[in-house]
mmCIF file of C-alpha atoms in Angstrom:
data_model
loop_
_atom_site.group_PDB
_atom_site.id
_atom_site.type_symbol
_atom_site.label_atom_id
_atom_site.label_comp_id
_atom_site.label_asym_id
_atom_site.label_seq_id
_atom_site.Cartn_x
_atom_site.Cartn_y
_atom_site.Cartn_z
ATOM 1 C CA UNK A 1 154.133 161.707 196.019
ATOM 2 C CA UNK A 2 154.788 160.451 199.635
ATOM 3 C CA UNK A 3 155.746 162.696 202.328
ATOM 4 C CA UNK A 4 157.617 160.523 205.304
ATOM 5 C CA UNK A 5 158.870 161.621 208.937
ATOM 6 C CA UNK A 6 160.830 160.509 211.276
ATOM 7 C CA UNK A 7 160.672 161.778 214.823
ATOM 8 C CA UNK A 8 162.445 161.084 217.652
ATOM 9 C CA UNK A 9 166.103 160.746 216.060
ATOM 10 C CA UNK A 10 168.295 163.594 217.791
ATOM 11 C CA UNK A 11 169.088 162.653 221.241
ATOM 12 C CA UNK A 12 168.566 166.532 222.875
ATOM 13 C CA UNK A 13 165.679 167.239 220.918
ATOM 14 C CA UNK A 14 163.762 163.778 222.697
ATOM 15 C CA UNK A 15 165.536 164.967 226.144
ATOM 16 C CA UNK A 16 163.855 168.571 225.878
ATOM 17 C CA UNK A 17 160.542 167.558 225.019
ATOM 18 C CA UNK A 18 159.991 164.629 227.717
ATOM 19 C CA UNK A 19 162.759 165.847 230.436
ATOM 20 C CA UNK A 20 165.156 162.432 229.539
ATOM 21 C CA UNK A 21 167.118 161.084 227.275
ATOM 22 C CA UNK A 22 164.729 158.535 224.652
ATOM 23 C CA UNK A 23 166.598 156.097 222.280
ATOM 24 C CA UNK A 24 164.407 154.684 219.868
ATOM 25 C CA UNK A 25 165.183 150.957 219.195
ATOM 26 C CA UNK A 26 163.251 151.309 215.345
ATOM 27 C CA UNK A 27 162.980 154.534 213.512
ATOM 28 C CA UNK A 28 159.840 156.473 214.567
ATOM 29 C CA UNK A 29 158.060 156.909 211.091
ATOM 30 C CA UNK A 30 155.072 158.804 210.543
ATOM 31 C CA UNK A 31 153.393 160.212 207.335
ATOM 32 C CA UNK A 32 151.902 164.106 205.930
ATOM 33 C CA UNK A 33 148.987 164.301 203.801
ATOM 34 C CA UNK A 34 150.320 165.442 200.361
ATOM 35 C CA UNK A 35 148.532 168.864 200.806
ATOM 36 C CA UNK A 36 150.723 169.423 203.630
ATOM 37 C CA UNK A 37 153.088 170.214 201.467
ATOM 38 C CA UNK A 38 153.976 174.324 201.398
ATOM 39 C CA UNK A 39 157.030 175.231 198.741
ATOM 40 C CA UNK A 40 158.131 177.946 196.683
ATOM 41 C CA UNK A 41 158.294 179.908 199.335
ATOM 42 C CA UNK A 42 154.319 180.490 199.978
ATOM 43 C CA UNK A 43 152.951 181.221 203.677
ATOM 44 C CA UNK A 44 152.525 179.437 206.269
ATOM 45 C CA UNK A 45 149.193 179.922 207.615
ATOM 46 C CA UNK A 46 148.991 179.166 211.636
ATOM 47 C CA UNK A 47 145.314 177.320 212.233
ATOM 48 C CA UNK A 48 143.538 179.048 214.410
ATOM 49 C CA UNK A 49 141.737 175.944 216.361
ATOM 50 C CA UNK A 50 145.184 174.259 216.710
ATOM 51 C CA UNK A 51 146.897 175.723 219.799
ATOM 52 C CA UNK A 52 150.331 176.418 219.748
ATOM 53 C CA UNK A 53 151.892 175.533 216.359
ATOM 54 C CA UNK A 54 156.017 174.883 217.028
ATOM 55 C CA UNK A 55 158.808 174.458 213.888
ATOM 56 C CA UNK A 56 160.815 171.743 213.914
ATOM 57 C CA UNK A 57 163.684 172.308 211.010
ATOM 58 C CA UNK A 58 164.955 169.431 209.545
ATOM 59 C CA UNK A 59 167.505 167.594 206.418
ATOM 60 C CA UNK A 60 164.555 166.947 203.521
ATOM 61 C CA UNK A 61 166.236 164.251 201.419
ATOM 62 C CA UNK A 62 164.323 163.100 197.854
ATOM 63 C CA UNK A 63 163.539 159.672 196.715
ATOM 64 C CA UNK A 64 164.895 159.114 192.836
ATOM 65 C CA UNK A 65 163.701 156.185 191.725
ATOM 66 C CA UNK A 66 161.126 152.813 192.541
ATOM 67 C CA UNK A 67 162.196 150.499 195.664
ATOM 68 C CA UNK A 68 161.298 147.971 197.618
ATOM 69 C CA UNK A 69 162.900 145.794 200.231
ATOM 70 C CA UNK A 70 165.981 148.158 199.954
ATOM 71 C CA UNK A 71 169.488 146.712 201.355
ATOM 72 C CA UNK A 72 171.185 149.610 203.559
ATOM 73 C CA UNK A 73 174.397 149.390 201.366
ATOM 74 C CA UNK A 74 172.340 150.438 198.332
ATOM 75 C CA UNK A 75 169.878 152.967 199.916
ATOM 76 C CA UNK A 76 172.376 155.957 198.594
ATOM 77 C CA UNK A 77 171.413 155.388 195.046
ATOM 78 C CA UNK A 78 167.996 156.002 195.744
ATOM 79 C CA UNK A 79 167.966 159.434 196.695
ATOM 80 C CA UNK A 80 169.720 162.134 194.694
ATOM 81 C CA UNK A 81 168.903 165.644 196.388
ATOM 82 C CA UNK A 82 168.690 167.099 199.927
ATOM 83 C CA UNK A 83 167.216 170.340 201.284
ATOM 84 C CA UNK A 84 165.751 172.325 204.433
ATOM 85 C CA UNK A 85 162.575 171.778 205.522
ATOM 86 C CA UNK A 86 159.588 172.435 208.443
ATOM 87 C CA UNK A 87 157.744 169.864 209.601
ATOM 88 C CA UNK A 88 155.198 172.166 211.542
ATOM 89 C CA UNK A 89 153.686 170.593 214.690
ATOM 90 C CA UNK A 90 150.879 171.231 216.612
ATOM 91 C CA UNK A 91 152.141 171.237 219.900
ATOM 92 C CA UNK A 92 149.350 171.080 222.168
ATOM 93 C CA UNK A 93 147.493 168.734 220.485
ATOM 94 C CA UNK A 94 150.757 166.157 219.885
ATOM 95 C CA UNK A 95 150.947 166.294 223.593
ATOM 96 C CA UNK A 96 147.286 165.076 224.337
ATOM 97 C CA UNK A 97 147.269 162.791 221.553
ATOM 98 C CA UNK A 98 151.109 161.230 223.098
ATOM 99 C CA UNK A 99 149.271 160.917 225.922
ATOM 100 C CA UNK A 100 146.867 159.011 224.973
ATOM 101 C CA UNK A 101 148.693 156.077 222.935
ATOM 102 C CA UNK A 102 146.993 157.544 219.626
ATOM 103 C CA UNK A 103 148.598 158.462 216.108
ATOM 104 C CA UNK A 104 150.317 161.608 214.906
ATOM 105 C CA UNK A 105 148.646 162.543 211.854
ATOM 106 C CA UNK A 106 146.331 165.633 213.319
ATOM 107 C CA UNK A 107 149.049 167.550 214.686
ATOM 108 C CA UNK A 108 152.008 166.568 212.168
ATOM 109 C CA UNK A 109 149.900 166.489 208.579
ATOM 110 C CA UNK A 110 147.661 168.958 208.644
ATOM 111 C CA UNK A 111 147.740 171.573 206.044
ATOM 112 C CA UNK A 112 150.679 173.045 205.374
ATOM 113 C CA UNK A 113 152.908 171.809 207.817
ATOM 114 C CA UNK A 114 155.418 170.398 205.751
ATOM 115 C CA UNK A 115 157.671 173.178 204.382
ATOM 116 C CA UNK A 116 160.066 172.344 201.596
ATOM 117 C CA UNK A 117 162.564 174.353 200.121
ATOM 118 C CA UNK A 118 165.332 174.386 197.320
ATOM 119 C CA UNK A 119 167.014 171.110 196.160
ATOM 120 C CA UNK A 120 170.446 170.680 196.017
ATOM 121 C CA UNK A 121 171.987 167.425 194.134
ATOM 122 C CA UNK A 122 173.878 165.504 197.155
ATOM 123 C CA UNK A 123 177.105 165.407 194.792
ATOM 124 C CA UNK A 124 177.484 169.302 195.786
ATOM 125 C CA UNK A 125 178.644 168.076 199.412
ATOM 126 C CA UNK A 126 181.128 165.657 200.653
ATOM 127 C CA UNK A 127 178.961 163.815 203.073
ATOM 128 C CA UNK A 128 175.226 164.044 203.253
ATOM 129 C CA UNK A 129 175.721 162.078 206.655
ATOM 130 C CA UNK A 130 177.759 165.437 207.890
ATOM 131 C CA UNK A 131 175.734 168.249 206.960
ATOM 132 C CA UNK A 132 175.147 171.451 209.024
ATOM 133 C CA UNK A 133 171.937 173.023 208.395
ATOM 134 C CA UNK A 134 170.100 176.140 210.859
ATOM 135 C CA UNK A 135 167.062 178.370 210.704
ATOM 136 C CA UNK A 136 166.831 182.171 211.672
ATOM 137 C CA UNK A 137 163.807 183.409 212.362
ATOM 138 C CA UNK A 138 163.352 187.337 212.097
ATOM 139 C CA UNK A 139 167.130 187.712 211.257
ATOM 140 C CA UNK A 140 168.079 184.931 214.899
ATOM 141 C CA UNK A 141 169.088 181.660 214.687
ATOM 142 C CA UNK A 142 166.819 179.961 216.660
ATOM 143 C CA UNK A 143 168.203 175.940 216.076
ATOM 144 C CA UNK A 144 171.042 174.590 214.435
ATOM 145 C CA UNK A 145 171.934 170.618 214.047
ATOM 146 C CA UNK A 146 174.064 168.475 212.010
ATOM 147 C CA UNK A 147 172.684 164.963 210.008
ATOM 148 C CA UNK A 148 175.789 163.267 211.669
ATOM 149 C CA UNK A 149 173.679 163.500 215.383
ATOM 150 C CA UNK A 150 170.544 161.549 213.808
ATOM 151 C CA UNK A 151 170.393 158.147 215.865
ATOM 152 C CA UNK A 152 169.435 156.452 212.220
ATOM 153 C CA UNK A 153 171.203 157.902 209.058
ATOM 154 C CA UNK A 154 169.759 158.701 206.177
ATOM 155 C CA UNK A 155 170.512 155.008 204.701
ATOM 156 C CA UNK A 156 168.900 153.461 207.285
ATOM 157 C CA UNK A 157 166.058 155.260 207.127
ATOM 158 C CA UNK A 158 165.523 154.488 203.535
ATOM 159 C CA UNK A 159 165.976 150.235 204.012
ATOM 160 C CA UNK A 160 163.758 150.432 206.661
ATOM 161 C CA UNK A 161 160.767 152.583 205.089
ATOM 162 C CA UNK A 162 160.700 150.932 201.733
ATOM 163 C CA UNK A 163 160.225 147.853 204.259
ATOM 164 C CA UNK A 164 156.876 149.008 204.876
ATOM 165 C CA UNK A 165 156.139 151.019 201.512
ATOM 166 C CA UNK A 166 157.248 150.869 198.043
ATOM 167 C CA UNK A 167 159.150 154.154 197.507
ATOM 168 C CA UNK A 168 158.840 156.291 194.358
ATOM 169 C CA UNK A 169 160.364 158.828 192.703
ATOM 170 C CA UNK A 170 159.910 162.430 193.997
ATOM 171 C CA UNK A 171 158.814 160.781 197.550
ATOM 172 C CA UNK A 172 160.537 162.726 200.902
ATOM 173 C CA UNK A 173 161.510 162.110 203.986
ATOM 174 C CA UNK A 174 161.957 164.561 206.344
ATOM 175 C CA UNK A 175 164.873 163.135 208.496
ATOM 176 C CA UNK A 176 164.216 164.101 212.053
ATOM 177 C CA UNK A 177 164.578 167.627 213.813
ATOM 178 C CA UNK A 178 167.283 168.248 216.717
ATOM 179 C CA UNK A 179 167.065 170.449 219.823
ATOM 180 C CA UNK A 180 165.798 173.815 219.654
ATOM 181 C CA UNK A 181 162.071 173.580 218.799
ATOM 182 C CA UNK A 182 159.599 176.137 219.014
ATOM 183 C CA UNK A 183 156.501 178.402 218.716
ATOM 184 C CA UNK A 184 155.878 180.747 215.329
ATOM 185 C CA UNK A 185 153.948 183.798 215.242
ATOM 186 C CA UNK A 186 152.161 185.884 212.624
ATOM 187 C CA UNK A 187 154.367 187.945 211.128
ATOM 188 C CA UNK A 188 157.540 185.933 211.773
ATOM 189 C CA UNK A 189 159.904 185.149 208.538
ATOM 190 C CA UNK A 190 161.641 182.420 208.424
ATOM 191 C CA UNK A 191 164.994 181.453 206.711
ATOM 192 C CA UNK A 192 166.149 177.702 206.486
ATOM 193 C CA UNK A 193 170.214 176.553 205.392
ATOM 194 C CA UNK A 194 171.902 174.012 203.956
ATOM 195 C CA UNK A 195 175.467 174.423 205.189
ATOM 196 C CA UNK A 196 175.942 177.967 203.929
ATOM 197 C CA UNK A 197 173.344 177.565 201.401
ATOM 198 C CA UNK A 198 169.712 179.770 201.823
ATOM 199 C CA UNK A 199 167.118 177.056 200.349
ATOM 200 C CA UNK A 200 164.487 178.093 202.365
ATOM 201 C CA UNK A 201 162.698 181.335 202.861
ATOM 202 C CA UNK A 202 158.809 182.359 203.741
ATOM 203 C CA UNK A 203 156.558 184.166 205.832
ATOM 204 C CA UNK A 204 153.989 183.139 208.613
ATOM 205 C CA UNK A 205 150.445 184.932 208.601
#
């Protein structure tokens, strides 16, 4: 199991972390360690050497069966279920590692950081390329977005991954977070949605 991200593919979400609008000319991939992965709604535990640790809610879609070299027009058959997730960044240290030109894999695939929560088959909504999803943390809705904002859609991300690596069945990609990023606490509980749909739900210690 492969656990892909992309970052940089809501246009207000680059603008409030750099102070201007980025467009990406390729999808900005990037990959999690498969024991980031937190699900059935286990705690998140913050890192204590890590700095500030932000959540960045996103549309989780899953991979359904082998590819390779995948043609955009027949990406949709290869992924059968969407959901909420967290891809939990280390702020601080994503800044200094930016900074310097290095990779992303210390402050986006350390333990943990990838929350997942409760499929839904992608036939239970009209357009996966339309869906609203939000989180509320502590009972607020602290960020909202909607898939149809993502610079690349879903297909596109799919062609142009299994470009690079042969995609297999239960494999995710996380598809990008939009504006409203920000810090967790200990003690804060988190809620994730799917449209009007609670998939997610967990606590952070």
């Amino acid at each position: 199991m492969k656990i892909f991200a992309v970052g940089m593919n809501y246009a207000q979400h680059n603008k409030e972390l750099d102070g201007a609008l980025y467009i990406p000319e390729e999808p900005v991939i990037f990959t999690k360690a498969d024991s980031a992965l937190l699900k059935d709604g286990k705690p998140f535990f913050v890192p204590d050497h890590l700095g500030r640790v932000d959540y960045e809610t996103e549309l989780v879609v899953r991979i359904c069966r082998l590819g390779k070299g995948i043609p955009e027009r027949f990406a949709h058959r290869y992924y059968d279920a969407v959901t909420v997730g967290i891809d939990f960044t280390a702020r601080d240290l994503q800044q200094r590692l930016r900074k310097a030109g290095m990779p992303w894999e210390l402050c986006k695939g350390f333990d943990g950081s990838a929350a997942i929560g409760e499929w839904i088959e992608k036939e239970k909504f009209l357009d996966v390329q339309a869906l609203h999803f939000h989180l509320d943390i502590n009972g607020k809705t602290v960020q909202e977005g909607c898939t149809s904002d993502m610079f690349f859609k879903i297909d596109r991300l799919v062609s142009y991954i299994s470009e690079f690596f042969t995609l297999k069945t239960g494999d995710m990609i996380y598809t990008g977070t939009p504006a409203g990023v920000g810090a967790v606490s200990i003690d804060d509980h988190l809620i994730g949605y799917l449209e009007d749909r609670k998939v997610l739900e967990f606590n952070v210690k």
